[in-house]
């Protein structure tokens, strides 16, 4: 997550910590030139105070702070003149469309990566890795990446569902309990099915991971964790959902990869065993016939 967002979200910063925050934002990537002692002196704070500030914004220490500041500076240096709603003009050649789409992809992936909160992603991955089942709730253009995510979880032995029918979504939520984990995907947070399934999941004690913009998170407080997407597209004036679709896909891919990293040996063993039953007939090893 961007350092500025970390600081903005930090709660109960002391006056000294607020001064430290101001120095960090003022220096930007120039922070890299300062040792811990030098920065402490510049901020008029003690070394322990700097460490406490780092922990309050979700970082382990000064070294990680310098890394995050450098990443944030890199994000701001990325060209921001890509119109994700209308990335190419009327009459554009195929080469022009390809070039502009590459720019949309590059900017979206970079921006989504910078916005991801590591602690929230770690928590979501822990929940999914330990769950008896992962139920994915999505609709419209989010269904394709959602169903792919569920299929990938199944491929490593984690029971996962992703229904496209409203009634099935509702029944799935009604059948859920605290051993399940729900992944709800909605860019705006206003997907109609959420109004029905989220209260049911809350009543069932099911932890919910919401994938959506900060505005979506604001609409649905009190969930287990939030994987936030950059809010940079219009919901009505656009060619199609280029940026949001890619941001959702990237976020789910990172979540899946993080789950695999936690269950590596178990996941590989499951895949090796499953291959005997799921491989295409022509690729299976044929038994020796005497």
Coordinates of C-alpha atoms in Angstrom, one line a residue:
X1 CA 0.0 0.0 0.0
X2 CA 1.2 3.5 -0.8
X3 CA 2.9 5.2 2.2
X4 CA 0.7 8.2 2.1
X5 CA -2.4 5.9 2.4
X6 CA -0.7 4.1 5.3
X7 CA -0.1 7.4 7.1
X8 CA -3.6 8.6 6.4
X9 CA -5.2 5.4 7.8
X10 CA -3.0 5.3 10.9
X11 CA -4.9 5.8 14.1
X12 CA -3.9 7.8 17.2
X13 CA -0.5 9.2 16.0
X14 CA 1.2 11.2 18.7
X15 CA 2.4 14.7 18.0
X16 CA 5.9 13.3 17.6
X17 CA 4.7 10.6 15.2
X18 CA 2.8 13.2 13.2
X19 CA 6.1 15.2 12.9
X20 CA 7.9 12.0 11.7
X21 CA 5.1 11.4 9.2
X22 CA 5.5 15.0 7.9
X23 CA 9.3 14.5 7.4
X24 CA 8.7 11.2 5.6
X25 CA 6.3 12.8 3.2
X26 CA 8.5 15.9 2.8
X27 CA 11.6 13.9 1.9
X28 CA 9.9 11.3 -0.4
X29 CA 12.5 9.1 -2.0
X30 CA 15.2 11.3 -0.6
X31 CA 14.6 9.4 2.6
X32 CA 16.9 6.7 1.3
X33 CA 19.9 9.0 1.8
X34 CA 19.4 9.1 5.6
X35 CA 20.4 6.5 8.1
X36 CA 18.0 5.8 11.0
X37 CA 20.0 8.0 13.4
X38 CA 20.3 10.8 10.8
X39 CA 16.5 10.7 10.1
X40 CA 15.7 10.6 13.8
X41 CA 17.8 13.7 14.4
X42 CA 16.2 15.5 11.4
X43 CA 12.7 14.7 12.7
X44 CA 13.6 15.7 16.2
X45 CA 12.6 12.3 17.5
X46 CA 14.2 9.3 19.2
X47 CA 15.1 6.1 17.4
X48 CA 12.4 4.1 19.3
X49 CA 9.8 6.8 18.3
X50 CA 10.7 6.2 14.6
X51 CA 10.3 2.4 15.2
X52 CA 6.9 2.9 16.9
X53 CA 5.8 5.1 14.0
X54 CA 6.8 2.4 11.5
X55 CA 4.8 -0.2 13.4
X56 CA 1.7 2.1 13.6
X57 CA 1.6 2.4 9.8
X58 CA 2.0 -1.4 9.4
X59 CA 5.7 -1.7 8.7
X60 CA 8.3 -3.7 10.6
X61 CA 10.9 -0.9 10.9
X62 CA 12.9 1.9 9.3
X63 CA 14.4 -0.3 6.6
X64 CA 11.0 -1.4 5.3
X65 CA 9.8 2.3 5.5
X66 CA 12.6 3.3 3.1
X67 CA 11.6 0.5 0.7
X68 CA 7.9 1.5 0.8
X69 CA 8.7 5.2 0.3
X70 CA 10.8 4.2 -2.8
X71 CA 7.9 2.1 -4.1
X72 CA 5.5 4.9 -3.6
X73 CA 7.8 7.3 -5.4
X74 CA 8.0 4.8 -8.3
X75 CA 4.2 4.7 -8.5
X76 CA 3.9 8.4 -8.7
X77 CA 6.6 8.4 -11.5
X78 CA 4.4 6.1 -13.6
X79 CA 2.7 8.0 -16.5
X80 CA -0.9 8.8 -15.3
X81 CA -2.2 10.0 -18.7
X82 CA -3.9 6.7 -19.6
X83 CA -7.6 7.0 -20.0
X84 CA -8.9 3.6 -18.8
X85 CA -12.5 4.5 -19.9
X86 CA -11.6 5.5 -23.5
X87 CA -8.0 4.3 -24.0
X88 CA -8.0 4.7 -27.8
X89 CA -9.8 7.1 -30.2
X90 CA -12.3 6.4 -33.0
X91 CA -10.6 5.0 -36.1
X92 CA -7.5 3.9 -34.3
X93 CA -5.4 1.3 -36.1
X94 CA -4.9 -2.2 -34.6
X95 CA -1.3 -1.3 -33.7
X96 CA -2.5 1.9 -31.9
X97 CA -5.2 -0.1 -30.0
X98 CA -2.5 -2.7 -29.0
X99 CA -0.1 0.0 -27.8
X100 CA -2.8 1.8 -25.8
X101 CA -4.0 -1.5 -24.3
X102 CA -0.5 -2.3 -23.2
X103 CA -0.4 1.1 -21.4
X104 CA -3.7 0.4 -19.7
X105 CA -2.5 -3.0 -18.5
X106 CA 0.8 -1.6 -17.3
X107 CA -0.7 1.3 -15.4
X108 CA -3.5 -0.9 -14.0
X109 CA -1.2 -3.6 -12.8
X110 CA 1.3 -1.2 -11.3
X111 CA -1.4 0.9 -9.6
X112 CA -3.2 -2.2 -8.2
X113 CA 0.1 -3.6 -6.8
X114 CA 0.9 -0.3 -5.1
X115 CA -2.6 -0.2 -3.5
X116 CA -2.7 -3.7 -2.2
X117 CA -2.4 -3.8 1.6
X118 CA 0.1 -6.6 2.4
X119 CA -1.4 -7.3 5.8
X120 CA -4.9 -7.6 4.4
X121 CA -3.7 -9.9 1.6
X122 CA -1.8 -12.0 4.2
X123 CA -5.0 -12.3 6.3
X124 CA -7.2 -13.2 3.3
X125 CA -4.7 -15.9 2.3
X126 CA -4.6 -17.3 5.8
X127 CA -8.4 -17.5 6.0
X128 CA -8.6 -19.2 2.6
X129 CA -5.8 -21.7 3.3
X130 CA -7.5 -22.9 6.5
X131 CA -11.1 -22.8 5.3
X132 CA -13.3 -25.9 4.9
X133 CA -14.6 -24.2 1.8
X134 CA -14.2 -20.9 -0.1
X135 CA -17.4 -19.5 -1.7
X136 CA -16.9 -16.8 -4.3
X137 CA -19.7 -14.3 -4.9
X138 CA -19.6 -12.2 -8.1
X139 CA -21.8 -11.2 -11.0
X140 CA -21.6 -9.7 -14.5
X141 CA -18.0 -9.3 -15.9
X142 CA -16.5 -10.3 -12.6
X143 CA -17.9 -13.8 -13.0
X144 CA -15.1 -15.0 -15.4
X145 CA -12.1 -14.2 -13.1
X146 CA -14.2 -15.3 -10.0
X147 CA -14.9 -18.7 -11.6
X148 CA -11.3 -19.1 -12.7
X149 CA -10.2 -18.3 -9.1
X150 CA -12.6 -21.0 -7.7
X151 CA -11.4 -23.5 -10.3
X152 CA -7.8 -22.9 -9.3
X153 CA -8.6 -23.4 -5.6
X154 CA -10.2 -26.7 -6.5
X155 CA -7.1 -27.7 -8.5
X156 CA -5.1 -27.6 -5.2
X157 CA -7.6 -29.4 -3.1
X158 CA -9.6 -26.5 -1.6
X159 CA -13.4 -26.9 -1.9
X160 CA -14.6 -23.8 -3.8
X161 CA -17.8 -22.6 -5.3
X162 CA -18.8 -19.7 -7.6
X163 CA -22.4 -19.6 -8.7
X164 CA -23.8 -17.4 -11.4
X165 CA -27.4 -17.9 -10.5
X166 CA -28.9 -15.6 -7.8
X167 CA -30.9 -18.4 -6.1
X168 CA -27.8 -20.6 -5.9
X169 CA -25.8 -17.7 -4.4
X170 CA -28.5 -17.3 -1.8
X171 CA -28.6 -21.0 -1.0
X172 CA -24.8 -21.1 -0.7
X173 CA -24.9 -18.2 1.8
X174 CA -27.6 -19.9 3.8
X175 CA -25.6 -23.1 3.9
X176 CA -22.4 -21.3 5.0
X177 CA -21.0 -21.3 8.5
X178 CA -17.9 -20.1 10.4
X179 CA -15.7 -22.8 8.7
X180 CA -16.3 -21.3 5.3
X181 CA -14.7 -18.1 3.9
X182 CA -16.6 -15.9 1.4
X183 CA -14.8 -13.8 -1.2
X184 CA -17.2 -11.1 -2.4
X185 CA -16.2 -9.2 -5.6
X186 CA -17.8 -5.9 -6.5
X187 CA -15.9 -2.9 -7.9
X188 CA -18.5 -0.4 -6.6
X189 CA -19.8 -2.4 -3.7
X190 CA -23.3 -1.9 -5.1
X191 CA -23.8 -5.4 -6.8
X192 CA -27.4 -6.3 -6.0
X193 CA -26.6 -9.8 -4.8
X194 CA -24.5 -8.4 -1.9
X195 CA -27.5 -6.9 -0.3
X196 CA -28.9 -10.4 0.2
X197 CA -25.8 -12.5 0.8
X198 CA -23.7 -10.3 3.1
X199 CA -26.3 -10.2 5.9
X200 CA -26.8 -14.0 5.6
X201 CA -23.0 -14.5 5.8
X202 CA -22.8 -12.2 8.8
X203 CA -25.5 -14.2 10.6
X204 CA -23.7 -17.4 9.8
X205 CA -20.4 -16.1 11.2
X206 CA -18.6 -16.5 7.9
X207 CA -15.5 -14.3 7.4
X208 CA -15.9 -12.2 4.3
X209 CA -13.1 -10.9 2.1
X210 CA -14.3 -8.0 0.0
X211 CA -12.6 -7.2 -3.3
X212 CA -13.5 -3.7 -4.4
X213 CA -12.7 0.0 -4.4
X214 CA -12.3 2.0 -1.1
X215 CA -15.9 3.3 -1.8
X216 CA -17.1 -0.4 -1.8
X217 CA -15.3 -1.0 1.5
X218 CA -17.0 2.1 3.0
X219 CA -20.4 0.8 2.0
X220 CA -19.7 -2.5 3.8
X221 CA -17.9 -2.0 7.1
X222 CA -17.1 -4.7 9.6
X223 CA -16.0 -7.5 7.2
X224 CA -13.0 -9.7 7.8
X225 CA -10.7 -7.9 5.4
X226 CA -10.6 -5.8 2.3
X227 CA -8.5 -6.1 -0.9
X228 CA -8.9 -2.6 -2.4
X229 CA -8.8 -1.7 -6.1
X230 CA -7.9 1.7 -7.6
X231 CA -11.1 3.8 -8.2
X232 CA -10.2 5.2 -11.5
X233 CA -12.9 4.3 -14.0
X234 CA -16.4 5.6 -14.7
X235 CA -19.2 3.2 -14.0
X236 CA -21.3 4.5 -17.0
X237 CA -19.1 6.4 -19.5
X238 CA -16.7 3.8 -20.9
X239 CA -16.0 1.4 -23.8
X240 CA -15.9 -1.6 -21.4
X241 CA -14.4 -2.8 -18.1
X242 CA -10.7 -3.0 -19.3
X243 CA -9.1 -1.7 -16.1
X244 CA -11.4 -3.0 -13.4
X245 CA -11.5 -6.5 -15.0
X246 CA -7.7 -6.7 -15.0
X247 CA -7.4 -5.3 -11.4
X248 CA -9.8 -8.0 -10.2
X249 CA -7.9 -10.7 -12.1
X250 CA -4.6 -9.6 -10.7
X251 CA -5.8 -9.3 -7.1
X252 CA -7.4 -12.8 -7.3
X253 CA -4.2 -14.2 -8.8
X254 CA -2.1 -12.7 -6.0
X255 CA -4.6 -14.2 -3.5
X256 CA -4.4 -17.6 -5.1
X257 CA -0.6 -17.5 -5.3
X258 CA -0.4 -16.5 -1.6
X259 CA -2.7 -19.5 -0.7
X260 CA -0.5 -21.8 -2.7
X261 CA 2.6 -20.4 -0.9
X262 CA 1.0 -21.4 2.4
X263 CA 0.0 -24.9 1.3
X264 CA 2.8 -25.6 -1.1
X265 CA 3.6 -29.3 -0.3
X266 CA -0.1 -30.2 0.2
X267 CA -1.2 -28.4 -3.0
X268 CA 1.5 -30.1 -5.1
X269 CA 0.7 -33.5 -3.7
X270 CA -3.0 -33.0 -4.4
X271 CA -2.2 -31.9 -8.0
X272 CA 0.0 -34.9 -8.6
X273 CA -2.6 -37.3 -7.4
X274 CA -5.4 -35.5 -9.3
X275 CA -3.5 -35.6 -12.5
X276 CA -4.1 -39.4 -12.8
X277 CA -7.8 -38.7 -13.0
X278 CA -8.0 -35.4 -14.8
X279 CA -5.3 -35.5 -17.5
X280 CA -6.3 -35.8 -21.1
X281 CA -6.5 -39.4 -22.2
X282 CA -3.7 -38.9 -24.8
X283 CA -1.3 -37.6 -22.1
X284 CA -1.8 -40.4 -19.5
X285 CA 0.9 -43.0 -19.2
X286 CA -0.4 -46.2 -20.7
X287 CA 0.0 -49.4 -18.6
X288 CA 2.4 -52.1 -19.9
X289 CA 0.4 -54.9 -21.6
X290 CA 2.2 -58.2 -21.6

